């Protein structure tokens, strides 16, 4: 309840008035005069930055400058820096070293690789030898030969080898061909860096024997290779069925998609369901690219 016995206090606003500055015109005149006069600036040296350097003369003594002189010096120094940068690029006194070759990076040592050739790939290797020989020798600048005693293809670097990764790329190229890939597909390993080969067996997914293993391989291939081609086109990979071994060539993400589709077929999934899943995946890949 309100206590009405106490007298009501009237609230009054306290208004304070600032005293007027009698000398206001004189103060504004002094400020204007200070702006027009030269402003001293003390600089200790080049470490103080561009302003300190502009406010110093040739002997390093600080002096006073006005606004116009300051802007003129800043523009002149900016032009001098640009001319100095152009002079540095064209300075003939600076050494210009060429890129190191693969032999120089290896310390003058000759790098060597050997790829064993399976018995059933001797005939294809003999027929496609020139197709394998030309990109390795002409583009990779490597030396290659077929060693009949050890039954292997031998690669080594030379003084003309330019790329450090040329030997490893050529090794993967020959290995992919010996696995069963075409030369046109395997040569992509020489041109691109993000291509890999994944190998697994049917028994790694599910232990199958006899006719069950044959039917699983048949489901992966399809009638006339239709299922295998569908997986390759949808996932942008290449697949080789070598008995119970499966080789997949492609990028890391695409290999995973193709491997999942092959595993579904091994486990007994109907090809129609695999086609439906691949159709959705291929549409997503088209949108991505």
Short mmCIF file of C-alpha atoms in Angstrom, two decimals:
data_model
loop_
_atom_site.label_atom_id
_atom_site.label_comp_id
_atom_site.label_asym_id
_atom_site.label_seq_id
_atom_site.Cartn_x
_atom_site.Cartn_y
_atom_site.Cartn_z
CA UNK A 1 0.00 0.00 0.00
CA UNK A 2 1.06 3.54 -0.62
CA UNK A 3 1.94 5.63 2.36
CA UNK A 4 -0.10 8.78 1.76
CA UNK A 5 0.95 10.34 5.07
CA UNK A 6 4.38 11.28 3.67
CA UNK A 7 4.42 14.41 1.57
CA UNK A 8 4.96 13.87 -2.14
CA UNK A 9 8.28 15.11 -3.39
CA UNK A 10 8.23 16.93 -6.66
CA UNK A 11 10.83 15.71 -9.13
CA UNK A 12 12.66 18.54 -10.76
CA UNK A 13 15.12 18.30 -13.61
CA UNK A 14 18.45 19.80 -12.88
CA UNK A 15 19.53 21.71 -15.90
CA UNK A 16 23.15 22.70 -15.99
CA UNK A 17 24.33 25.20 -18.47
CA UNK A 18 27.90 25.19 -19.62
CA UNK A 19 29.59 28.51 -19.50
CA UNK A 20 30.08 29.97 -22.92
CA UNK A 21 33.62 30.13 -24.19
CA UNK A 22 34.35 33.75 -24.60
CA UNK A 23 37.57 33.06 -26.45
CA UNK A 24 36.06 30.57 -29.00
CA UNK A 25 36.99 32.56 -32.12
CA UNK A 26 40.53 32.97 -30.86
CA UNK A 27 40.85 29.20 -30.17
CA UNK A 28 39.67 28.22 -33.63
CA UNK A 29 42.07 30.69 -35.15
CA UNK A 30 44.98 29.18 -33.22
CA UNK A 31 44.03 25.63 -34.33
CA UNK A 32 43.85 26.72 -37.97
CA UNK A 33 47.24 28.35 -37.68
CA UNK A 34 48.75 25.18 -36.23
CA UNK A 35 47.38 23.10 -39.12
CA UNK A 36 48.91 25.42 -41.68
CA UNK A 37 52.35 25.53 -40.07
CA UNK A 38 54.95 22.81 -40.62
CA UNK A 39 54.80 19.80 -38.28
CA UNK A 40 58.10 18.46 -36.89
CA UNK A 41 58.64 14.70 -36.86
CA UNK A 42 61.53 12.92 -35.21
CA UNK A 43 62.84 9.80 -36.93
CA UNK A 44 65.63 7.61 -35.61
CA UNK A 45 66.45 5.89 -38.90
CA UNK A 46 65.22 3.50 -41.58
CA UNK A 47 63.74 1.18 -38.96
CA UNK A 48 60.97 3.70 -38.21
CA UNK A 49 59.29 2.95 -41.53
CA UNK A 50 58.41 4.90 -44.62
CA UNK A 51 57.19 8.03 -42.79
CA UNK A 52 60.45 8.41 -40.89
CA UNK A 53 62.46 7.97 -44.08
CA UNK A 54 60.36 10.59 -45.86
CA UNK A 55 60.87 13.08 -43.04
CA UNK A 56 64.66 12.71 -43.09
CA UNK A 57 67.10 14.28 -45.44
CA UNK A 58 70.10 12.57 -47.00
CA UNK A 59 72.15 12.93 -43.82
CA UNK A 60 69.47 11.32 -41.61
CA UNK A 61 68.53 14.55 -39.79
CA UNK A 62 64.85 15.01 -39.08
CA UNK A 63 63.27 18.19 -40.44
CA UNK A 64 59.84 19.64 -40.93
CA UNK A 65 57.71 19.22 -44.04
CA UNK A 66 54.34 20.47 -45.05
CA UNK A 67 51.50 18.37 -46.46
CA UNK A 68 52.27 18.94 -50.15
CA UNK A 69 55.93 18.05 -49.72
CA UNK A 70 54.99 14.90 -47.78
CA UNK A 71 52.69 13.66 -50.54
CA UNK A 72 55.28 14.44 -53.22
CA UNK A 73 57.98 12.47 -51.37
CA UNK A 74 55.65 9.49 -50.83
CA UNK A 75 54.82 9.33 -54.53
CA UNK A 76 58.48 9.64 -55.50
CA UNK A 77 59.53 6.82 -53.13
CA UNK A 78 56.77 4.54 -54.40
CA UNK A 79 57.97 5.03 -57.97
CA UNK A 80 61.54 4.34 -56.86
CA UNK A 81 60.50 1.05 -55.22
CA UNK A 82 58.73 -0.08 -58.41
CA UNK A 83 61.77 0.76 -60.53
CA UNK A 84 64.00 -1.07 -58.05
CA UNK A 85 61.83 -4.19 -58.22
CA UNK A 86 61.98 -4.17 -62.01
CA UNK A 87 65.73 -3.74 -61.85
CA UNK A 88 66.06 -6.72 -59.52
CA UNK A 89 64.21 -8.97 -61.97
CA UNK A 90 66.51 -7.94 -64.80
CA UNK A 91 69.70 -7.80 -62.75
CA UNK A 92 72.31 -9.85 -64.65
CA UNK A 93 74.61 -10.04 -61.66
CA UNK A 94 72.30 -12.46 -59.82
CA UNK A 95 72.92 -16.17 -60.59
CA UNK A 96 70.27 -18.13 -62.46
CA UNK A 97 70.43 -21.86 -61.73
CA UNK A 98 68.69 -24.45 -63.87
CA UNK A 99 66.44 -27.11 -62.32
CA UNK A 100 68.17 -30.21 -61.05
CA UNK A 101 67.71 -33.38 -63.05
CA UNK A 102 66.68 -36.72 -61.55
CA UNK A 103 70.28 -37.99 -61.78
CA UNK A 104 71.57 -34.97 -59.86
CA UNK A 105 68.91 -35.33 -57.18
CA UNK A 106 69.89 -38.99 -56.75
CA UNK A 107 73.49 -37.96 -56.17
CA UNK A 108 74.72 -39.40 -59.45
CA UNK A 109 73.47 -42.89 -58.61
CA UNK A 110 71.57 -44.94 -61.20
CA UNK A 111 68.12 -46.00 -60.01
CA UNK A 112 66.98 -49.47 -61.07
CA UNK A 113 63.64 -51.35 -61.09
CA UNK A 114 62.71 -54.87 -62.17
CA UNK A 115 59.19 -56.03 -63.06
CA UNK A 116 58.69 -59.83 -63.26
CA UNK A 117 56.70 -61.06 -66.26
CA UNK A 118 54.12 -63.86 -65.76
CA UNK A 119 54.28 -66.79 -68.14
CA UNK A 120 50.92 -66.08 -69.76
CA UNK A 121 51.89 -62.44 -70.56
CA UNK A 122 55.00 -63.17 -72.65
CA UNK A 123 53.11 -63.18 -75.95
CA UNK A 124 51.18 -59.91 -75.34
CA UNK A 125 54.42 -58.29 -74.13
CA UNK A 126 56.20 -59.32 -77.32
CA UNK A 127 53.39 -58.00 -79.50
CA UNK A 128 53.03 -54.66 -77.68
CA UNK A 129 56.73 -54.10 -76.96
CA UNK A 130 57.10 -51.01 -79.19
CA UNK A 131 53.96 -49.45 -77.70
CA UNK A 132 55.54 -49.84 -74.25
CA UNK A 133 59.02 -48.87 -75.38
CA UNK A 134 58.28 -45.48 -76.99
CA UNK A 135 56.59 -43.61 -74.10
CA UNK A 136 59.17 -44.86 -71.59
CA UNK A 137 62.21 -43.95 -73.68
CA UNK A 138 60.98 -40.83 -75.48
CA UNK A 139 58.85 -39.19 -72.80
CA UNK A 140 60.15 -40.57 -69.51
CA UNK A 141 63.79 -40.57 -70.74
CA UNK A 142 64.49 -43.97 -69.16
CA UNK A 143 66.30 -47.10 -70.35
CA UNK A 144 64.34 -50.35 -70.69
CA UNK A 145 65.21 -53.90 -71.67
CA UNK A 146 63.79 -57.42 -71.47
CA UNK A 147 65.96 -59.82 -69.48
CA UNK A 148 65.21 -63.34 -70.74
CA UNK A 149 67.30 -65.02 -68.03
CA UNK A 150 65.34 -63.54 -65.14
CA UNK A 151 62.14 -63.22 -67.24
CA UNK A 152 61.58 -59.65 -66.18
CA UNK A 153 61.48 -56.13 -67.61
CA UNK A 154 64.29 -53.94 -66.27
CA UNK A 155 64.13 -50.15 -66.00
CA UNK A 156 66.81 -47.67 -64.98
CA UNK A 157 67.44 -43.95 -65.05
CA UNK A 158 69.94 -42.20 -67.30
CA UNK A 159 71.63 -38.85 -67.47
CA UNK A 160 68.75 -37.56 -69.61
CA UNK A 161 66.04 -38.38 -67.06
CA UNK A 162 64.30 -35.18 -65.98
CA UNK A 163 61.50 -36.20 -63.61
CA UNK A 164 62.20 -37.78 -60.26
CA UNK A 165 58.98 -39.81 -60.36
CA UNK A 166 59.58 -41.09 -63.91
CA UNK A 167 60.96 -44.43 -62.71
CA UNK A 168 58.04 -45.18 -60.40
CA UNK A 169 55.47 -44.14 -63.01
CA UNK A 170 57.09 -46.36 -65.63
CA UNK A 171 57.20 -49.26 -63.19
CA UNK A 172 53.47 -48.88 -62.53
CA UNK A 173 52.83 -48.60 -66.29
CA UNK A 174 54.60 -51.90 -67.08
CA UNK A 175 53.03 -53.60 -64.07
CA UNK A 176 49.54 -52.51 -65.12
CA UNK A 177 50.06 -53.91 -68.62
CA UNK A 178 51.30 -57.24 -67.22
CA UNK A 179 48.20 -57.40 -65.04
CA UNK A 180 46.02 -57.35 -68.15
CA UNK A 181 45.15 -53.70 -68.78
CA UNK A 182 45.33 -52.31 -72.30
CA UNK A 183 48.22 -50.03 -73.25
CA UNK A 184 45.82 -47.12 -73.83
CA UNK A 185 44.45 -47.50 -70.30
CA UNK A 186 47.76 -48.18 -68.57
CA UNK A 187 49.50 -45.21 -70.21
CA UNK A 188 47.28 -42.91 -68.14
CA UNK A 189 49.53 -43.78 -65.19
CA UNK A 190 52.34 -41.88 -66.93
CA UNK A 191 50.24 -38.78 -67.54
CA UNK A 192 48.27 -38.47 -64.29
CA UNK A 193 49.40 -38.53 -60.69
CA UNK A 194 46.20 -39.54 -58.87
CA UNK A 195 45.67 -42.96 -60.48
CA UNK A 196 46.15 -46.20 -58.54
CA UNK A 197 45.70 -49.96 -58.95
CA UNK A 198 43.79 -51.98 -56.39
CA UNK A 199 43.93 -55.78 -56.40
CA UNK A 200 41.84 -58.21 -54.39
CA UNK A 201 40.50 -61.74 -54.73
CA UNK A 202 36.98 -63.10 -54.69
CA UNK A 203 37.85 -65.21 -51.65
CA UNK A 204 38.76 -62.04 -49.73
CA UNK A 205 35.10 -61.02 -49.89
CA UNK A 206 33.48 -64.42 -49.42
CA UNK A 207 35.06 -67.89 -49.26
CA UNK A 208 33.62 -69.59 -52.35
CA UNK A 209 34.69 -72.84 -54.03
CA UNK A 210 33.85 -74.80 -57.15
CA UNK A 211 30.79 -73.76 -59.08
CA UNK A 212 29.92 -71.04 -56.55
CA UNK A 213 33.20 -69.29 -57.37
CA UNK A 214 32.56 -69.60 -61.10
CA UNK A 215 29.06 -68.16 -60.76
CA UNK A 216 30.39 -65.23 -58.74
CA UNK A 217 32.94 -64.45 -61.45
CA UNK A 218 30.18 -64.76 -64.05
CA UNK A 219 27.99 -62.28 -62.14
CA UNK A 220 30.84 -59.75 -62.13
CA UNK A 221 31.47 -60.13 -65.87
CA UNK A 222 27.87 -60.44 -67.01
CA UNK A 223 26.68 -61.64 -70.38
CA UNK A 224 29.32 -60.59 -72.91
CA UNK A 225 31.02 -58.44 -70.26
CA UNK A 226 27.97 -56.19 -69.95
CA UNK A 227 28.07 -55.88 -66.16
CA UNK A 228 31.81 -55.18 -66.08
CA UNK A 229 31.49 -52.49 -68.75
CA UNK A 230 28.59 -50.89 -66.87
CA UNK A 231 30.67 -50.66 -63.69
CA UNK A 232 33.62 -49.22 -65.62
CA UNK A 233 31.56 -46.57 -67.39
CA UNK A 234 29.65 -45.54 -64.26
CA UNK A 235 32.70 -45.28 -62.00
CA UNK A 236 35.27 -44.18 -64.62
CA UNK A 237 37.59 -47.07 -63.85
CA UNK A 238 39.01 -50.10 -65.65
CA UNK A 239 38.53 -53.64 -64.33
CA UNK A 240 40.45 -56.78 -65.19
CA UNK A 241 39.17 -60.23 -64.18
CA UNK A 242 42.15 -62.55 -63.96
CA UNK A 243 40.74 -65.84 -62.70
CA UNK A 244 39.77 -65.19 -59.08
CA UNK A 245 41.80 -61.95 -58.89
CA UNK A 246 40.24 -58.57 -59.66
CA UNK A 247 42.34 -55.54 -60.64
CA UNK A 248 40.81 -52.04 -60.60
CA UNK A 249 42.53 -49.01 -62.15
CA UNK A 250 41.31 -45.50 -61.34
CA UNK A 251 41.32 -42.71 -58.79
CA UNK A 252 40.98 -43.44 -55.09
CA UNK A 253 37.29 -42.48 -54.77
CA UNK A 254 36.26 -44.22 -58.00
CA UNK A 255 38.10 -47.41 -57.02
CA UNK A 256 36.11 -47.52 -53.78
CA UNK A 257 32.79 -47.21 -55.66
CA UNK A 258 33.74 -49.92 -58.17
CA UNK A 259 34.99 -52.22 -55.42
CA UNK A 260 31.72 -51.87 -53.51
CA UNK A 261 29.74 -52.78 -56.65
CA UNK A 262 31.93 -55.83 -57.32
CA UNK A 263 31.64 -56.95 -53.69
CA UNK A 264 27.83 -56.73 -53.88
CA UNK A 265 27.87 -58.99 -56.94
CA UNK A 266 30.15 -61.49 -55.19
CA UNK A 267 27.84 -61.60 -52.18
CA UNK A 268 24.90 -62.52 -54.43
CA UNK A 269 23.17 -59.21 -55.13
CA UNK A 270 21.12 -59.18 -58.32
CA UNK A 271 22.74 -57.20 -61.18
CA UNK A 272 19.59 -55.11 -61.54
CA UNK A 273 19.99 -53.65 -58.05
CA UNK A 274 23.65 -52.93 -58.74
CA UNK A 275 22.68 -51.14 -61.97
CA UNK A 276 20.21 -48.95 -60.06
CA UNK A 277 22.86 -47.98 -57.51
CA UNK A 278 25.41 -47.29 -60.24
CA UNK A 279 22.88 -45.13 -62.10
CA UNK A 280 22.47 -42.90 -59.04
CA UNK A 281 26.23 -42.75 -58.51
CA UNK A 282 26.94 -41.85 -62.14
CA UNK A 283 24.39 -39.02 -62.00
CA UNK A 284 26.12 -37.62 -58.91
CA UNK A 285 29.50 -37.84 -60.61
CA UNK A 286 28.18 -35.95 -63.64
CA UNK A 287 26.85 -33.19 -61.39
CA UNK A 288 30.21 -33.00 -59.61
CA UNK A 289 32.18 -32.55 -62.82
#
